[in-house]
CSV table of C-alpha atoms and ligand atoms in Angstrom, one decimal:
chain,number,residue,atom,x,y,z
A,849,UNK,CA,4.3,-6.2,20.6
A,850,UNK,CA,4.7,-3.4,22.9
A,851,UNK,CA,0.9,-3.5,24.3
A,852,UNK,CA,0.9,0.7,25.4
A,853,UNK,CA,2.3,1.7,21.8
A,854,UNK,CA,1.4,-0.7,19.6
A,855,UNK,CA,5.2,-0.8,18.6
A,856,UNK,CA,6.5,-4.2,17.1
A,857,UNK,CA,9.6,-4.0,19.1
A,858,UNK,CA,10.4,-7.7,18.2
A,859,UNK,CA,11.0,-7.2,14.6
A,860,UNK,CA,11.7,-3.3,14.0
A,861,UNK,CA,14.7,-2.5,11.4
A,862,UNK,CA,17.3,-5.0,9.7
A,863,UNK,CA,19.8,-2.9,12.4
A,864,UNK,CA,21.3,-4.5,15.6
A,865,UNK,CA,20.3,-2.0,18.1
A,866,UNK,CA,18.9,-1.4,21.3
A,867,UNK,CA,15.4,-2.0,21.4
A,868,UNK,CA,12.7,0.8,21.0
A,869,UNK,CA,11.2,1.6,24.4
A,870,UNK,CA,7.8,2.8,24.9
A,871,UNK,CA,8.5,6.6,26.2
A,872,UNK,CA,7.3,8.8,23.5
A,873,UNK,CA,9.7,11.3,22.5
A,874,UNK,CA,8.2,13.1,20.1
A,875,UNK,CA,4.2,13.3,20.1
A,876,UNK,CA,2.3,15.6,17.5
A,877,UNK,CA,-1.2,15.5,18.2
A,878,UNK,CA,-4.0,16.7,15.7
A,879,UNK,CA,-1.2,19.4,14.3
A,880,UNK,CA,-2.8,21.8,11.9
A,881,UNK,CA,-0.8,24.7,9.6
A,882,UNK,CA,-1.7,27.0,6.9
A,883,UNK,CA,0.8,29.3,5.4
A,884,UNK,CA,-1.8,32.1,4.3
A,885,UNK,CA,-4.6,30.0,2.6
A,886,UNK,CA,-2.7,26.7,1.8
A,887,UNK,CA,-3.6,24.3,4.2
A,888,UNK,CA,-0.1,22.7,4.8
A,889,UNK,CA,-0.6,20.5,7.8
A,890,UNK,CA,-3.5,18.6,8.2
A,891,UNK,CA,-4.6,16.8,11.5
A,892,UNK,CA,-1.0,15.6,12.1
A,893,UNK,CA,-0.9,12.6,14.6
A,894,UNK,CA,2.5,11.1,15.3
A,895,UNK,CA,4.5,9.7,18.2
A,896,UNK,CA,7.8,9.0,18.0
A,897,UNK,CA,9.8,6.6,20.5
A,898,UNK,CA,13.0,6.4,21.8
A,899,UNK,CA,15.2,4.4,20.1
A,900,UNK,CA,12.9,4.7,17.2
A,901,UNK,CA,13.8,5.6,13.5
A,902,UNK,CA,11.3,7.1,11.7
A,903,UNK,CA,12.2,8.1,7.7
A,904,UNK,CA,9.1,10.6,6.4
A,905,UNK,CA,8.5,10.0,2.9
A,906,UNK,CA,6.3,11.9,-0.1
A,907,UNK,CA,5.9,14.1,-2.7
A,908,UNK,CA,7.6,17.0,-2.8
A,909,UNK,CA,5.5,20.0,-1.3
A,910,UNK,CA,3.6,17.5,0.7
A,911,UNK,CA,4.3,18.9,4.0
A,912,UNK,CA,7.4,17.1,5.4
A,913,UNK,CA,9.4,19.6,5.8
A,914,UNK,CA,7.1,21.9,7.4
A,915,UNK,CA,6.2,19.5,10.2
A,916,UNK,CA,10.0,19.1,10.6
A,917,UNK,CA,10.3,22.5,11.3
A,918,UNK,CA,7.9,22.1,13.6
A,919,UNK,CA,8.5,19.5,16.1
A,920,UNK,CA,11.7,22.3,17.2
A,921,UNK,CA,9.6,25.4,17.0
A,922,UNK,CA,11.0,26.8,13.6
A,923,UNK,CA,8.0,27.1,12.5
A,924,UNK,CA,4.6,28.1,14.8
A,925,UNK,CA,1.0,25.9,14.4
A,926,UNK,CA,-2.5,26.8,14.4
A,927,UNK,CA,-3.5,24.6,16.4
A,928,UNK,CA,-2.7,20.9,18.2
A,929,UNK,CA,0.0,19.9,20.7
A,930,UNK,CA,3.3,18.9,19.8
A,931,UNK,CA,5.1,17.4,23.2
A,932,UNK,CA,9.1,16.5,23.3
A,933,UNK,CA,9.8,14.1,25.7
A,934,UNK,CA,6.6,14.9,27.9
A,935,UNK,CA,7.0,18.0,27.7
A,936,UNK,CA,4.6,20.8,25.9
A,937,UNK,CA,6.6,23.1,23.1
A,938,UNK,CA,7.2,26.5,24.6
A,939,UNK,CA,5.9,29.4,22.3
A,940,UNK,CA,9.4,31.3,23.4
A,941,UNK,CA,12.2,32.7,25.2
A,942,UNK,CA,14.7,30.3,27.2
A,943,UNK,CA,12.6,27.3,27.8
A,944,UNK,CA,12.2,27.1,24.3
A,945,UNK,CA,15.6,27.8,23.6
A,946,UNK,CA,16.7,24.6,26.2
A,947,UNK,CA,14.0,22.2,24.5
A,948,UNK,CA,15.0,22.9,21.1
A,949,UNK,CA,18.6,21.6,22.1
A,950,UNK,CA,16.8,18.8,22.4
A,951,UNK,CA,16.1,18.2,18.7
A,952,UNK,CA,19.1,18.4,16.6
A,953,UNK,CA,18.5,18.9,12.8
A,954,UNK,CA,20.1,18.4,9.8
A,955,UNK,CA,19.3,20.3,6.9
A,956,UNK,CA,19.6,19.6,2.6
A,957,UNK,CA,21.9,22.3,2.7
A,958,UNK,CA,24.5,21.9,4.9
A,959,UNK,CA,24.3,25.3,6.5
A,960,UNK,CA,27.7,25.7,8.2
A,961,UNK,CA,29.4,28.9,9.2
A,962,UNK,CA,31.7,29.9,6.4
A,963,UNK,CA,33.7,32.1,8.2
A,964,UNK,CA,34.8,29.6,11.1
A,965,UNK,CA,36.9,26.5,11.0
A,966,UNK,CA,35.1,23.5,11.4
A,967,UNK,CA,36.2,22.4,14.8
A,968,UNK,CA,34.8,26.1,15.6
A,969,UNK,CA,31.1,25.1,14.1
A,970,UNK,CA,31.0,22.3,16.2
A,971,UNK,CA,32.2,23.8,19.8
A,972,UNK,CA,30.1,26.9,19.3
A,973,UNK,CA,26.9,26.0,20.4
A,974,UNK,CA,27.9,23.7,23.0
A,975,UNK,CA,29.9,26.8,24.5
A,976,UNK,CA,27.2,29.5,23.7
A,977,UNK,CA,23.7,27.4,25.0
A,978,UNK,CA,25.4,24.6,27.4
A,979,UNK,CA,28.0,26.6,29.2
A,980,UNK,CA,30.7,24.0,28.5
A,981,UNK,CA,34.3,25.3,28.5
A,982,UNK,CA,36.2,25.7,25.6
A,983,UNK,CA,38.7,22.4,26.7
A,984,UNK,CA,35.8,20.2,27.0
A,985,UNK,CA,34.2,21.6,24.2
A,986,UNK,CA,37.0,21.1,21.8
A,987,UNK,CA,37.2,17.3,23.2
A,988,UNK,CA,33.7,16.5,22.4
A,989,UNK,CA,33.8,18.3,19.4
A,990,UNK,CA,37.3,16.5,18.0
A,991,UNK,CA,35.2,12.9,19.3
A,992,UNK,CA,32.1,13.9,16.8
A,993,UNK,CA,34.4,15.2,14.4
A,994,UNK,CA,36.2,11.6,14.7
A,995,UNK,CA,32.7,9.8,14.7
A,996,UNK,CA,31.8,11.0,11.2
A,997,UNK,CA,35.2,10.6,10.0
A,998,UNK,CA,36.4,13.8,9.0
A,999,UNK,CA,38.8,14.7,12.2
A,1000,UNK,CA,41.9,15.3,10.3
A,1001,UNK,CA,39.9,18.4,8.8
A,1002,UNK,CA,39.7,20.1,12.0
A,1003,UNK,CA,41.6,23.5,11.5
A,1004,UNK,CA,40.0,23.7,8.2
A,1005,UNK,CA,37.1,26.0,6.8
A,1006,UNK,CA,33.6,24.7,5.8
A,1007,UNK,CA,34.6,26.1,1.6
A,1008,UNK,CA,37.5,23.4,1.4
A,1009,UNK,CA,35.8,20.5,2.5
A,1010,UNK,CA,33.8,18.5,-0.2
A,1011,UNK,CA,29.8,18.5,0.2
A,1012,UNK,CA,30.3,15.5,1.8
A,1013,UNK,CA,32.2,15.6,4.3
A,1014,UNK,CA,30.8,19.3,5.1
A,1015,UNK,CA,27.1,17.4,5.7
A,1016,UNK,CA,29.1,15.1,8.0
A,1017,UNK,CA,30.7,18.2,10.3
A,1018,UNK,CA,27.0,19.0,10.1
A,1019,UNK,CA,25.4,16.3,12.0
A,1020,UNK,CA,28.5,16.4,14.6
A,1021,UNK,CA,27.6,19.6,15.2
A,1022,UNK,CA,23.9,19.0,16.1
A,1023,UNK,CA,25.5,15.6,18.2
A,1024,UNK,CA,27.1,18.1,20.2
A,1025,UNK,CA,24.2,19.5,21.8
A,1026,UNK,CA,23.6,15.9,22.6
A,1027,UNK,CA,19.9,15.9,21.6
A,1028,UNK,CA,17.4,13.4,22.4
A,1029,UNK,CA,16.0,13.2,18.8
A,1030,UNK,CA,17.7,13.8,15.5
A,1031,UNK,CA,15.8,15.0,12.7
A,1032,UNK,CA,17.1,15.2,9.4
A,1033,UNK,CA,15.4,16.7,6.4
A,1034,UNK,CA,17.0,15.5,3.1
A,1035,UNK,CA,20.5,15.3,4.6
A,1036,UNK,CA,21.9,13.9,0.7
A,1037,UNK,CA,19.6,15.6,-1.8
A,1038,UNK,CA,22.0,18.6,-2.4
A,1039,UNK,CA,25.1,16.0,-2.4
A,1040,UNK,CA,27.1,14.3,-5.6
A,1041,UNK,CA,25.8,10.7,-5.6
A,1042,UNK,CA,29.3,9.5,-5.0
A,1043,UNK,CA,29.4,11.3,-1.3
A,1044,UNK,CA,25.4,10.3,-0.4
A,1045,UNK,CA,26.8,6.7,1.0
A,1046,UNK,CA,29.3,8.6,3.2
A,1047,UNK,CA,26.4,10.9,5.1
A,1048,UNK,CA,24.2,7.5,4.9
A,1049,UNK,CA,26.3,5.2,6.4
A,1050,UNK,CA,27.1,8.2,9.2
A,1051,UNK,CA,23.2,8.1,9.8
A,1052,UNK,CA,23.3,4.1,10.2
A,1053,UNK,CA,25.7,4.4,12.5
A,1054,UNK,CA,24.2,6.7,14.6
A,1055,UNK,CA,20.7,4.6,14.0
A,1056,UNK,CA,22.6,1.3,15.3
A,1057,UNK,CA,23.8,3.3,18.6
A,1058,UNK,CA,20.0,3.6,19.4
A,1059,UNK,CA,19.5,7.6,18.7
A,1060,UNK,CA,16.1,8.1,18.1
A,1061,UNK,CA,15.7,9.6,14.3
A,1062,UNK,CA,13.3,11.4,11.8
A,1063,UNK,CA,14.3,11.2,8.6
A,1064,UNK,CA,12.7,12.8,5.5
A,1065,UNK,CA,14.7,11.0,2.6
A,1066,UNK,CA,14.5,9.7,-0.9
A,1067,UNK,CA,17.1,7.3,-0.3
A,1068,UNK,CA,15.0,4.0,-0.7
A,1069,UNK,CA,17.9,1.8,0.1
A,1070,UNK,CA,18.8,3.9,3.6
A,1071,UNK,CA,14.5,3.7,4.7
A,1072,UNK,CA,14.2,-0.2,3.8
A,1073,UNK,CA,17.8,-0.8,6.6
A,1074,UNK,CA,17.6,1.8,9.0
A,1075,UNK,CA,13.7,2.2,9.0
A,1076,UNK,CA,11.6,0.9,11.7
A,1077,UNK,CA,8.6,2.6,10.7
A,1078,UNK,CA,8.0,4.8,7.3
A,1079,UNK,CA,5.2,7.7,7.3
A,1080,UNK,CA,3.9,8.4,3.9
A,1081,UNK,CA,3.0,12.5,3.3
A,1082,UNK,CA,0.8,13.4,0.9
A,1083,UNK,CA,-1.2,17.2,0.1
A,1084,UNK,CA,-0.8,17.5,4.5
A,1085,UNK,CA,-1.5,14.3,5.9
A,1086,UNK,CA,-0.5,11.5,6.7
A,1087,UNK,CA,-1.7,8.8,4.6
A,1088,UNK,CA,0.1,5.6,5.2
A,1089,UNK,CA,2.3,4.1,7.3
A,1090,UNK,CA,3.9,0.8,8.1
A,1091,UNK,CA,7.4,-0.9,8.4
A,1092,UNK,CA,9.8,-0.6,5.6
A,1093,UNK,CA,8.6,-4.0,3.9
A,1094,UNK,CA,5.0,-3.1,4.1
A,1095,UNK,CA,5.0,0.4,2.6
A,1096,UNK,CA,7.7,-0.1,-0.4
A,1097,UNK,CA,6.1,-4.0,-1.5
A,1098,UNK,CA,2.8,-3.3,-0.2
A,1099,UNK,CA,1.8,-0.1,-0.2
A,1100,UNK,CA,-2.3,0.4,0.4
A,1101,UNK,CA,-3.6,3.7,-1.0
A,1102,UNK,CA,-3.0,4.3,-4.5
A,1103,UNK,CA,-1.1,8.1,-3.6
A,1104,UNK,CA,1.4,5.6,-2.5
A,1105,UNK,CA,1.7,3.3,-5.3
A,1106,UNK,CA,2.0,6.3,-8.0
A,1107,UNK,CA,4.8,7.5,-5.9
A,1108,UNK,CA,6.5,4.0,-5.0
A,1109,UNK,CA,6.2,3.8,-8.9
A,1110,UNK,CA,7.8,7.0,-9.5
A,1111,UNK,CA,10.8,6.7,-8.0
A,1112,UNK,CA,11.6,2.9,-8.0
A,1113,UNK,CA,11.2,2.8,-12.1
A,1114,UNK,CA,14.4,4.6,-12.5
B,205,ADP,N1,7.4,29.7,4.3
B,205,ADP,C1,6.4,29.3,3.5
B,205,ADP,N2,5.5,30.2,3.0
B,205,ADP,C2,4.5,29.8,2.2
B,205,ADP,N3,4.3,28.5,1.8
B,205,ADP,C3,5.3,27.6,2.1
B,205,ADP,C4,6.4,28.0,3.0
B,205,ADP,N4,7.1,26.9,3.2
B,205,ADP,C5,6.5,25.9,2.4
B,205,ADP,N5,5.4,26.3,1.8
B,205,ADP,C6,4.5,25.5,1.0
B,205,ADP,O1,3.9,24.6,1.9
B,205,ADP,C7,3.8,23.3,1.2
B,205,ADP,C8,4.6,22.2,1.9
B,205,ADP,O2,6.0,22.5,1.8
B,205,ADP,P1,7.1,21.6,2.4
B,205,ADP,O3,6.8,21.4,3.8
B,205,ADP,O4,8.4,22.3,2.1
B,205,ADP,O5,6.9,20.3,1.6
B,205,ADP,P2,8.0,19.1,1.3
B,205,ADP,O6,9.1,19.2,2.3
B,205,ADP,O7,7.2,17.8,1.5
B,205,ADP,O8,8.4,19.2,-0.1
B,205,ADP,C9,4.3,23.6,-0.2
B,205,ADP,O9,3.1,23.9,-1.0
B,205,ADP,C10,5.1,24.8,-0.1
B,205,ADP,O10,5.2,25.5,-1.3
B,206,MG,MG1,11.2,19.4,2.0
């Protein structure tokens, strides 16, 4: 036990990994959001470590994506403190722009640029917000794109890759701004089940190489291996949460066990 986080360090996710340290990267403190008079976010405490994967779990409409959107400024708060890496989340302009390079996300839809090949999605942002050179650009990019498997579709565009492999191009494309966190907000929900194992086992990977992770994900399978720590959303807040084995065979509150039951009977 990690005494200043309370962490269990010694017996965190079924992964070989590095070992979660005890510098918080991502710390939400007392958060609070209302889109017009729904009260989306509700006193919000979470701290995220490095090295630490965190998969978000809960009803749909609970909130999870919302706080996502968040914790890199996509969406503003009423009130609380959200810090990455230390440091407070600027309310605009280029310190914003740098910390949010910090936090690279992953979305249900895979969001690429349909008009540019997909080494071009990847060396873009690096170019445009890092000042990297196109040479070195291209070389990091062709890496990533090697990392997730899909190199040899370099030179093509986003419409002739399968769902897939376009998720996979993707997360090399938030890798590239070689954030400090990864978040990733139902990265397989919009996939064919055949081509969810593909993105998963991309996301293991990346979870074994000790990148620190928040995942909001159905996949059951993915939380109980890769998870060191599940957070159960429900109407806001945060209702639950424990290590993989704790939640899914022992969850406490009964908003838990409904939704446990939900999706485990089928
Ligand atoms: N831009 C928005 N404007 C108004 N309401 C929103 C907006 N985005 C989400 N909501 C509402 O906020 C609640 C939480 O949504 P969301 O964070 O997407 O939940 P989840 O990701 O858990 O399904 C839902 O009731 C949703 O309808
Ligand atoms: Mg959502």
């Amino acid at each position: 036990m990690n005494l200043q986080t309370g962490i269990d360090t010694s017996a965190a996710s079924g992964l070989e990994k590095p070992p979660i340290s005890d510098r918080p990267l991502v710390e939400l403190s007392h958060v609070e959001k209302h889109y017009g008079r729904l009260h989306v976010l509700k006193d919000i405490n979470l701290r995220v470590c490095q090295g630490e994967v965190l998969v978000v779990v809960g009803p749909s409409g609970s909130g999870k994506s919302t706080m996502c959107r968040t914790i890199n400024r996509l969406e503003s708060i009423d009130s609380g403190v959200i810090r990455i890496d230390g440091q407070l989340l600027p309310e605009e302009g280029k310190d914003l722009a740098s910390l949010r390079a910090e936090v690279g996300m992953v979305f249900q839809s895979f969001n690429l640029f349909a008009n540019k090949t997909i080494l071009d999605n990847v060396t873009l942002a690096p170019m445009k917000v890092r000042h990297m050179d196109k040479k070195d650009a291209e070389d990091l990019a062709m890496d990533l794109l090697a990392r997730v498997g899909v190199e040899s579709q370099a030179s093509k565009m986003p419409s002739q890759l399968s769902g897939g492999q376009q998720q996979r191009v993707a997360i090399a494309r938030a890798l590239a701004m070689k954030p400090k966190i990864m978040l990733f907000d139902e990265p397989t929900s919009a996939l064919d089940p055949e081509m969810v194992n593909e993105v998963l086992d991309v996301m293991v990977e990346l979870a074994k190489e000790g990148m620190t992770m928040i995942c909001v994900t159905h996949e059951m399978g993915f939380a109980r291996k890769a998870a060191d720590r599940i957070v159960f959303m429900a109407d806001g807040r945060i209702l639950e949460e424990g290590k993989p084995d704790e939640f899914f065979d022992h969850p406490k509150s009964e908003r838990a066990q409904e939704f446990l039951s939900k999706i485990l009977t089928h």
